[in-house]
Amino acid sequence: MTISIDPQKTNNESLQPKGWLRYFSFSLDHKVIGIQYLVCGFLFYLIGGTLASAIRIELASPMSDFMPRDVYNQVLTLHGTIMIFLWIVPVVNGAFGNYLIPFYVGARDMAFPRLNAVAFWLIPPSGLMLVASYFVDGAAQAGWTAYPPLSITTPQSGQIIWILSVLLLGGSSIFGGINFIATIIKLRRPGLKLMKLPMYCWAMLGTSLLVVLSTPVLAGTLILLSFDIIANTGFFNPVLGGNVVVYQHLFWFYSHPAVYIMVLPAFGLVSEILPVHARKPLFGYTTMVFSIMGIVVLGLVVWAHHMFTSGTPPWMRLFFTIATAFIAVPTGIKFFNWVATLWGGKISINSAMLFSCGFIINFVFGGITGVALAQVPFDIHVHDTYFVVAHFHYIVYGGTVFIIFSSIYHWFPKVTGKMLKEKLGILHFIITFIGFNLCFAPQHWLGLNGMPRRVAEYDPQFQFVNQISSLGALLMAMSTIPFLINVYLSVRNGKDAGDNPWNALTPEWLTSSPPPVENWEGEAPLVEEPYGYGKEITEGK
Amino acid sequence: MLNKNIYLILIISLVFGISFWIGFNVNLLPAEASINAPIYDELFKILFIIGLIIFIGMTIAVIYSLFKFRKRNDQIGDGIALEGNLSLEIVWTIIPSIIVLLIGLYSYNIYDRMGGMKELNHNHEMMSSNTEKIWAGISQTSDNEIAINNLSIEVSAMQFAFLFNYPKGNFISGELHVPVDQKVSMKMESKDVIHAFWVPEFRIKQDIIPGQPTILNFTPTKVGKYPIICAELCGPYHGGMRASIIVEEESDYKEWFNKNKKPEVNL
């Protein structure tokens, strides 16, 4: 018997709805999936942001008076989990990775389009399940780190739903990682060498390696934790002979690389944005590539710096101090190179550029406190305090989220064919930058002076500084308003962008805006100089 | 060219000057009340100054670039086609490496002075058996220590309280009383979840881990009342899990101890 395949029935696009309905379908088009990731992630960002606002309202006064204490712990757990697993990781990897990587390698789509769709469609149900767990029997309340024995002894249904949700999101992340590695390595257009790829490809390659190497460890750990909760096993339960420090080792073996899974793609994106708006080649391409790979290697061997007060032996503390501090070297190289990219350019001061420069300033600050935290004696005093909260938010919000916004301003014209309004964009940047620094800079002082993290009540001497921090959080919440208005107005009646409004050289700008179904009308262009600004190709434009 | 170099030297001097001034004159830390605290503060100061130099320098470089190299309305074309500079890239690879290495060695030295690299006192008088595994905390000693003999205390942490057992006096207290300038050696155990013992004024913290006793040694140097804070999320009332450590003169401590002491019961 022969099987005949009707191409009409297997061609995904012929079966897909058109227009905005595409985004509610199981589309296999990498661009549609990218936008699905972005919008879905942004909705969860709004939920996570609402939870953050609730936390800051609670902390505006020293007593626990805004919500019950157990609800507060649920709120902080959901805030952390949503922001990491449903906003930053999916958006900075899934959204921009899916949209841009096939363009950059000269492909029509990702290597595994169906796997790509599965990876995305795991996210909305997991996220909704996580949020809904609050209404079941209360959400998880052991923090996003879910340390046992606390995670074993708190109400179980919320914790189990949390584990299931994070497992699915981890699966989604692994699917995406495999897809990116395969696409970058195997789907490159003939003639396109690895060292000619735009930097974001290298960042995604490094990130995907981290995802594939470390996420399964988290999955295994959480499965063991769920056994402890459901089946009363004793992997991590000290009452049954389990070891809680082993959980911490396994958890941080994923969750420290997770920080690099959040920032490496941002490093790649900023490397794409700065040269375009500064009209200069990316400075030090080769060292940028090696520094990404250096961060990947070092990122895998620093996890125990989260456990300096957990009874780790002295030799281990020493090793992880040195390894962690050395991450500053490849990271520093990247920052010096970005500043060198700006130097001598012809810089357009627009929203994308401002958010990228804001990122550099914030991330340097967060990086410096990171090097300090890497030192065991320093960390012992501030571990598990607001100093760490501040450092972490300087990295993931001041760093990654700033770049997400910068990237939206940069690629919005390509995705929609419309320009975003600059005045609203600059207003968005100013409120975000001031609000963010007002919220998190004072928290360093709080941590140094005795305010632990994850508390609903605190010493009244810290009230004034906490109120400043809450004021900053209010500004951050408000900063979303001009952004949303801007997107709405621009989509409805924004100025036409044309194919290449920034005169950029990377391949996505060499096709129409929005791009056609398979990216290019004809053959994919071979771009060997993605950063050839100042050379004959672009001079005079 | 000469002018440019003079400006550059001036700006670098200014950045260094401001950073050192802030580093030496702005105190962001609470009072120093243990032998550890001044050693810690020394490290903090150094890291703070280096951090300020890098942060202020980078911020100036970014803002200067934005102003100096911004595109004027009448300009067309691109900036200079500079794709890299190997010697410059080597310089900013090697210099940070050296700085990081020096900071690492310095912090190792600080940690050693705090007693972090020393073997813990395995003849701890409260250890139930020689085979029991004691996990590392900080075992601090000091050359100028006035301590004649250690004061040994057993700490039990539970949701949501610290209890302090004084074996020599056969009593348990909710407040930790210790004499000034005497080394205190604590063996800490948790009854339920992970807690952490933190005294900000002493710059010490150690997790209290169920199933694994931890040891923490410190020497208070300043009379006063300081908060003991649980720093590890331990449940709904985590924020309320606090106690006090009262550092007092030897005579006051003895008076308090004798008032609470109970006779040993021999069964």
PDB file of C-alpha atoms in Angstrom, chain B residues 118-225:
ATOM      1  CA  LYS B 118      40.287  26.909  60.494  1.00  0.00           C
ATOM      2  CA  GLU B 119      39.290  23.424  61.494  1.00  0.00           C
ATOM      3  CA  LEU B 120      36.367  23.647  63.835  1.00  0.00           C
ATOM      4  CA  ASN B 121      36.873  22.698  67.404  1.00  0.00           C
ATOM      5  CA  HIS B 122      36.137  19.024  67.195  1.00  0.00           C
ATOM      6  CA  ASN B 123      36.647  18.561  70.916  1.00  0.00           C
ATOM      7  CA  HIS B 124      33.579  20.645  71.385  1.00  0.00           C
ATOM      8  CA  GLU B 125      32.423  19.805  74.835  1.00  0.00           C
ATOM      9  CA  MET B 126      28.811  19.546  73.832  1.00  0.00           C
ATOM     10  CA  MET B 127      29.272  17.075  71.046  1.00  0.00           C
ATOM     11  CA  SER B 128      27.248  14.004  71.752  1.00  0.00           C
ATOM     12  CA  SER B 129      29.708  11.679  70.060  1.00  0.00           C
ATOM     13  CA  ASN B 130      32.929  11.840  68.108  1.00  0.00           C
ATOM     14  CA  THR B 131      31.248  10.404  65.048  1.00  0.00           C
ATOM     15  CA  GLU B 132      28.643  13.136  64.805  1.00  0.00           C
ATOM     16  CA  LYS B 133      29.252  15.308  61.787  1.00  0.00           C
ATOM     17  CA  ILE B 134      29.533  18.960  62.621  1.00  0.00           C
ATOM     18  CA  TRP B 135      29.153  21.327  59.702  1.00  0.00           C
ATOM     19  CA  ALA B 136      31.321  24.321  59.202  1.00  0.00           C
ATOM     20  CA  GLY B 137      30.407  27.674  60.572  1.00  0.00           C
ATOM     21  CA  ILE B 138      32.963  30.241  61.521  1.00  0.00           C
ATOM     22  CA  SER B 139      35.464  29.274  64.144  1.00  0.00           C
ATOM     23  CA  GLN B 140      37.055  32.494  65.058  1.00  0.00           C
ATOM     24  CA  THR B 141      40.061  33.076  67.213  1.00  0.00           C
ATOM     25  CA  SER B 142      42.109  36.162  67.746  1.00  0.00           C
ATOM     26  CA  ASP B 143      45.573  36.865  69.063  1.00  0.00           C
ATOM     27  CA  ASN B 144      44.411  39.607  71.351  1.00  0.00           C
ATOM     28  CA  GLU B 145      41.463  37.655  72.565  1.00  0.00           C
ATOM     29  CA  ILE B 146      40.760  38.195  76.196  1.00  0.00           C
ATOM     30  CA  ALA B 147      38.823  34.977  76.462  1.00  0.00           C
ATOM     31  CA  ILE B 148      40.093  32.594  79.050  1.00  0.00           C
ATOM     32  CA  ASN B 149      37.636  29.870  78.392  1.00  0.00           C
ATOM     33  CA  ASN B 150      34.864  29.524  75.887  1.00  0.00           C
ATOM     34  CA  LEU B 151      31.283  29.955  76.812  1.00  0.00           C
ATOM     35  CA  SER B 152      29.336  27.072  75.292  1.00  0.00           C
ATOM     36  CA  ILE B 153      25.697  27.481  74.402  1.00  0.00           C
ATOM     37  CA  GLU B 154      23.273  25.189  72.587  1.00  0.00           C
ATOM     38  CA  VAL B 155      20.869  26.915  70.230  1.00  0.00           C
ATOM     39  CA  SER B 156      17.579  25.346  69.204  1.00  0.00           C
ATOM     40  CA  ALA B 157      15.685  26.985  66.377  1.00  0.00           C
ATOM     41  CA  MET B 158      12.053  26.210  65.647  1.00  0.00           C
ATOM     42  CA  GLN B 159       9.084  27.881  64.015  1.00  0.00           C
ATOM     43  CA  PHE B 160       9.248  30.715  65.149  1.00  0.00           C
ATOM     44  CA  ALA B 161      11.673  31.094  68.025  1.00  0.00           C
ATOM     45  CA  PHE B 162      15.245  30.661  69.183  1.00  0.00           C
ATOM     46  CA  LEU B 163      15.886  28.897  72.458  1.00  0.00           C
ATOM     47  CA  PHE B 164      19.272  29.111  74.167  1.00  0.00           C
ATOM     48  CA  ASN B 165      20.367  26.301  76.440  1.00  0.00           C
ATOM     49  CA  TYR B 166      23.150  26.976  78.946  1.00  0.00           C
ATOM     50  CA  PRO B 167      24.400  23.456  79.796  1.00  0.00           C
ATOM     51  CA  LYS B 168      26.610  24.641  82.660  1.00  0.00           C
ATOM     52  CA  GLY B 169      23.653  26.283  84.336  1.00  0.00           C
ATOM     53  CA  ASN B 170      21.119  23.662  83.303  1.00  0.00           C
ATOM     54  CA  PHE B 171      18.577  26.228  82.105  1.00  0.00           C
ATOM     55  CA  ILE B 172      17.023  27.489  78.877  1.00  0.00           C
ATOM     56  CA  SER B 173      16.544  31.140  78.007  1.00  0.00           C
ATOM     57  CA  GLY B 174      14.692  32.975  75.252  1.00  0.00           C
ATOM     58  CA  GLU B 175      17.293  35.729  75.376  1.00  0.00           C
ATOM     59  CA  LEU B 176      20.951  35.162  74.654  1.00  0.00           C
ATOM     60  CA  HIS B 177      23.144  36.686  77.357  1.00  0.00           C
ATOM     61  CA  VAL B 178      26.899  36.695  76.847  1.00  0.00           C
ATOM     62  CA  PRO B 179      29.802  38.430  78.581  1.00  0.00           C
ATOM     63  CA  VAL B 180      31.752  40.981  76.601  1.00  0.00           C
ATOM     64  CA  ASP B 181      35.192  40.027  75.214  1.00  0.00           C
ATOM     65  CA  GLN B 182      34.696  36.344  75.768  1.00  0.00           C
ATOM     66  CA  LYS B 183      34.593  33.794  72.983  1.00  0.00           C
ATOM     67  CA  VAL B 184      31.197  32.183  72.620  1.00  0.00           C
ATOM     68  CA  SER B 185      30.836  28.805  70.979  1.00  0.00           C
ATOM     69  CA  MET B 186      27.380  27.824  69.826  1.00  0.00           C
ATOM     70  CA  LYS B 187      26.138  24.474  68.640  1.00  0.00           C
ATOM     71  CA  MET B 188      22.972  25.058  66.653  1.00  0.00           C
ATOM     72  CA  GLU B 189      20.200  22.624  65.782  1.00  0.00           C
ATOM     73  CA  SER B 190      16.846  23.040  64.100  1.00  0.00           C
ATOM     74  CA  LYS B 191      13.708  21.260  65.218  1.00  0.00           C
ATOM     75  CA  ASP B 192      11.796  21.668  61.948  1.00  0.00           C
ATOM     76  CA  VAL B 193      12.832  23.679  58.874  1.00  0.00           C
ATOM     77  CA  ILE B 194      15.971  25.607  57.924  1.00  0.00           C
ATOM     78  CA  HIS B 195      16.527  28.763  59.935  1.00  0.00           C
ATOM     79  CA  ALA B 196      19.494  31.111  60.081  1.00  0.00           C
ATOM     80  CA  PHE B 197      21.181  32.831  63.006  1.00  0.00           C
ATOM     81  CA  TRP B 198      22.140  36.374  62.056  1.00  0.00           C
ATOM     82  CA  VAL B 199      23.414  39.250  64.167  1.00  0.00           C
ATOM     83  CA  PRO B 200      24.024  42.214  61.810  1.00  0.00           C
ATOM     84  CA  GLU B 201      26.246  44.066  64.321  1.00  0.00           C
ATOM     85  CA  PHE B 202      28.514  40.996  64.562  1.00  0.00           C
ATOM     86  CA  ARG B 203      28.563  40.441  60.730  1.00  0.00           C
ATOM     87  CA  ILE B 204      27.962  36.727  61.256  1.00  0.00           C
ATOM     88  CA  LYS B 205      25.348  34.425  59.858  1.00  0.00           C
ATOM     89  CA  GLN B 206      24.963  30.669  59.820  1.00  0.00           C
ATOM     90  CA  ASP B 207      22.105  28.510  58.625  1.00  0.00           C
ATOM     91  CA  ILE B 208      20.599  26.193  61.209  1.00  0.00           C
ATOM     92  CA  ILE B 209      19.923  23.008  59.338  1.00  0.00           C
ATOM     93  CA  PRO B 210      17.626  20.184  60.465  1.00  0.00           C
ATOM     94  CA  GLY B 211      19.520  16.934  60.811  1.00  0.00           C
ATOM     95  CA  GLN B 212      22.932  18.614  60.669  1.00  0.00           C
ATOM     96  CA  PRO B 213      24.238  20.525  63.687  1.00  0.00           C
ATOM     97  CA  THR B 214      26.241  23.638  62.860  1.00  0.00           C
ATOM     98  CA  ILE B 215      28.761  25.483  64.950  1.00  0.00           C
ATOM     99  CA  LEU B 216      29.222  29.214  65.181  1.00  0.00           C
ATOM    100  CA  ASN B 217      31.834  30.972  67.262  1.00  0.00           C
ATOM    101  CA  PHE B 218      32.071  34.673  67.930  1.00  0.00           C
ATOM    102  CA  THR B 219      33.537  37.136  70.386  1.00  0.00           C
ATOM    103  CA  PRO B 220      31.402  40.188  71.243  1.00  0.00           C
ATOM    104  CA  THR B 221      33.376  43.358  71.865  1.00  0.00           C
ATOM    105  CA  LYS B 222      30.774  45.947  72.746  1.00  0.00           C
ATOM    106  CA  VAL B 223      28.237  46.000  75.563  1.00  0.00           C
ATOM    107  CA  GLY B 224      24.666  46.404  74.328  1.00  0.00           C
ATOM    108  CA  LYS B 225      21.508  44.738  73.122  1.00  0.00           C
TER     109      LYS B 225
END
